[in-house]
Amino acid sequence: MSAEYSKNQGVQVILPAGLPAVSPAVARGLLAILIELTEVPVLDGPAEGVSSDG
């Protein structure tokens, strides 16, 4: 592919009209991937000394 060819070509992105339906297992998998790709710490539960009673 030449540089001239790539300059003249546009990028076409085709998106679905709505969001696809996913199963809970797929949703958990996608969420796990997003968490792995971020650098934000994820808490497994409440911090020590925090009451979960409300």
CSV table of N, CA and C in Angstrom, one decimal:
chain,number,residue,atom,x,y,z
A,1,MET,N,0.9,-1.2,0.0
A,1,MET,CA,0.0,0.0,0.0
A,1,MET,C,0.9,1.2,0.0
A,2,SER,N,0.7,2.1,-0.9
A,2,SER,CA,1.5,3.3,-1.0
A,2,SER,C,0.9,4.4,-0.1
A,3,ALA,N,1.8,5.4,0.2
A,3,ALA,CA,1.4,6.6,1.0
A,3,ALA,C,0.3,7.4,0.3
A,4,GLU,N,0.4,7.5,-1.0
A,4,GLU,CA,-0.6,8.2,-1.8
A,4,GLU,C,-2.0,7.5,-1.7
A,5,TYR,N,-2.0,6.2,-1.7
A,5,TYR,CA,-3.2,5.5,-1.6
A,5,TYR,C,-3.9,5.7,-0.3
A,6,SER,N,-3.1,5.6,0.8
A,6,SER,CA,-3.6,5.7,2.1
A,6,SER,C,-4.1,7.1,2.4
A,7,LYS,N,-3.6,8.2,1.8
A,7,LYS,CA,-4.0,9.5,2.0
A,7,LYS,C,-5.4,9.7,1.4
A,8,ASN,N,-5.8,9.0,0.3
A,8,ASN,CA,-7.0,9.2,-0.3
A,8,ASN,C,-8.2,8.4,0.2
A,9,GLN,N,-7.8,7.4,1.1
A,9,GLN,CA,-8.8,6.5,1.6
A,9,GLN,C,-9.4,7.1,2.9
A,10,GLY,N,-10.7,7.1,3.1
A,10,GLY,CA,-11.3,7.5,4.3
A,10,GLY,C,-11.5,6.3,5.2
A,11,VAL,N,-11.9,6.5,6.4
A,11,VAL,CA,-12.2,5.4,7.3
A,11,VAL,C,-13.7,5.4,7.5
A,12,GLN,N,-14.3,4.2,7.3
A,12,GLN,CA,-15.7,4.1,7.4
A,12,GLN,C,-16.0,3.2,8.6
A,13,VAL,N,-16.7,3.7,9.6
A,13,VAL,CA,-17.1,2.9,10.8
A,13,VAL,C,-18.6,2.7,10.7
A,14,ILE,N,-19.0,1.4,10.8
A,14,ILE,CA,-20.4,1.1,10.8
A,14,ILE,C,-20.8,0.6,12.2
A,15,LEU,N,-21.7,1.3,12.8
A,15,LEU,CA,-22.2,1.0,14.2
A,15,LEU,C,-23.6,0.5,14.1
A,16,PRO,N,-23.9,-0.4,15.0
A,16,PRO,CA,-25.3,-0.9,15.1
A,16,PRO,C,-26.2,0.2,15.6
A,17,ALA,N,-27.5,0.1,15.3
A,17,ALA,CA,-28.5,1.1,15.7
A,17,ALA,C,-28.7,1.1,17.2
A,18,GLY,N,-28.5,-0.1,17.8
A,18,GLY,CA,-28.7,-0.2,19.3
A,18,GLY,C,-27.6,-1.0,19.9
A,19,LEU,N,-27.6,-1.1,21.2
A,19,LEU,CA,-26.6,-1.9,21.9
A,19,LEU,C,-27.0,-3.4,21.7
A,20,PRO,N,-26.0,-4.2,21.6
A,20,PRO,CA,-26.3,-5.6,21.5
A,20,PRO,C,-26.6,-6.2,22.8
A,21,ALA,N,-27.4,-7.2,22.9
A,21,ALA,CA,-27.8,-7.9,24.1
A,21,ALA,C,-26.7,-8.8,24.5
A,22,VAL,N,-26.2,-8.8,25.7
A,22,VAL,CA,-25.2,-9.7,26.2
A,22,VAL,C,-25.6,-10.4,27.4
A,23,SER,N,-25.1,-11.6,27.6
A,23,SER,CA,-25.5,-12.4,28.8
A,23,SER,C,-24.7,-11.9,30.0
A,24,PRO,N,-25.2,-12.2,31.2
A,24,PRO,CA,-24.4,-11.8,32.4
A,24,PRO,C,-23.0,-12.2,32.4
A,25,ALA,N,-22.7,-13.5,31.9
A,25,ALA,CA,-21.3,-14.0,31.8
A,25,ALA,C,-20.5,-13.1,30.9
A,26,VAL,N,-21.0,-12.8,29.7
A,26,VAL,CA,-20.3,-11.9,28.8
A,26,VAL,C,-20.0,-10.5,29.4
A,27,ALA,N,-21.1,-10.0,30.1
A,27,ALA,CA,-20.9,-8.7,30.7
A,27,ALA,C,-19.8,-8.7,31.7
A,28,ARG,N,-19.8,-9.8,32.5
A,28,ARG,CA,-18.7,-9.9,33.6
A,28,ARG,C,-17.4,-9.9,32.9
A,29,GLY,N,-17.3,-10.7,31.8
A,29,GLY,CA,-16.0,-10.8,31.1
A,29,GLY,C,-15.5,-9.4,30.6
A,30,LEU,N,-16.5,-8.7,30.0
A,30,LEU,CA,-16.1,-7.4,29.4
A,30,LEU,C,-15.7,-6.4,30.5
A,31,LEU,N,-16.4,-6.5,31.6
A,31,LEU,CA,-16.1,-5.6,32.8
A,31,LEU,C,-14.7,-6.0,33.3
A,32,ALA,N,-14.4,-7.3,33.4
A,32,ALA,CA,-13.1,-7.7,33.8
A,32,ALA,C,-12.0,-7.1,32.9
A,33,ILE,N,-12.2,-7.2,31.6
A,33,ILE,CA,-11.3,-6.6,30.7
A,33,ILE,C,-11.1,-5.1,30.9
A,34,LEU,N,-12.2,-4.4,31.1
A,34,LEU,CA,-12.1,-2.9,31.3
A,34,LEU,C,-11.3,-2.6,32.6
A,35,ILE,N,-11.5,-3.4,33.6
A,35,ILE,CA,-10.8,-3.2,34.9
A,35,ILE,C,-9.3,-3.5,34.7
A,36,GLU,N,-9.0,-4.5,33.9
A,36,GLU,CA,-7.6,-4.8,33.7
A,36,GLU,C,-6.9,-3.7,32.9
A,37,LEU,N,-7.6,-3.0,32.0
A,37,LEU,CA,-7.0,-2.0,31.2
A,37,LEU,C,-6.9,-0.7,31.9
A,38,THR,N,-7.6,-0.5,33.0
A,38,THR,CA,-7.5,0.8,33.7
A,38,THR,C,-6.5,0.7,34.8
A,39,GLU,N,-6.1,1.8,35.3
A,39,GLU,CA,-5.1,1.9,36.4
A,39,GLU,C,-5.8,2.3,37.7
A,40,VAL,N,-7.1,2.3,37.7
A,40,VAL,CA,-7.9,2.7,38.9
A,40,VAL,C,-8.0,1.5,39.8
A,41,PRO,N,-7.6,1.6,41.1
A,41,PRO,CA,-7.8,0.5,42.0
A,41,PRO,C,-9.2,0.1,42.2
A,42,VAL,N,-9.5,-1.2,42.3
A,42,VAL,CA,-10.9,-1.7,42.5
A,42,VAL,C,-10.9,-2.3,43.9
A,43,LEU,N,-11.9,-1.9,44.7
A,43,LEU,CA,-12.0,-2.4,46.0
A,43,LEU,C,-12.9,-3.7,46.0
A,44,ASP,N,-12.4,-4.7,46.7
A,44,ASP,CA,-13.2,-6.0,46.8
A,44,ASP,C,-14.3,-5.9,47.8
A,45,GLY,N,-14.3,-4.9,48.7
A,45,GLY,CA,-15.3,-4.8,49.7
A,45,GLY,C,-15.1,-3.5,50.5
A,46,PRO,N,-15.9,-3.3,51.5
A,46,PRO,CA,-15.7,-2.1,52.3
A,46,PRO,C,-14.4,-2.0,53.0
A,47,ALA,N,-13.8,-0.8,53.2
A,47,ALA,CA,-12.6,-0.7,53.9
A,47,ALA,C,-12.7,-1.1,55.3
A,48,GLU,N,-11.6,-1.4,56.0
A,48,GLU,CA,-11.6,-1.8,57.4
A,48,GLU,C,-12.2,-0.6,58.2
A,49,GLY,N,-13.0,-1.0,59.2
A,49,GLY,CA,-13.6,0.0,60.1
A,49,GLY,C,-14.9,0.6,59.5
A,50,VAL,N,-15.3,0.2,58.3
A,50,VAL,CA,-16.5,0.8,57.7
A,50,VAL,C,-17.6,-0.2,58.0
A,51,SER,N,-18.7,0.3,58.6
A,51,SER,CA,-19.8,-0.6,58.8
A,51,SER,C,-20.7,-0.8,57.6
A,52,SER,N,-21.0,-2.0,57.3
A,52,SER,CA,-21.9,-2.3,56.1
A,52,SER,C,-23.3,-2.3,56.5
A,53,ASP,N,-23.7,-2.0,57.7
A,53,ASP,CA,-25.1,-2.0,58.2
A,53,ASP,C,-25.9,-0.8,57.6
A,54,GLY,N,-25.2,0.2,57.2
A,54,GLY,CA,-25.9,1.3,56.6
A,54,GLY,C,-25.8,2.5,57.4
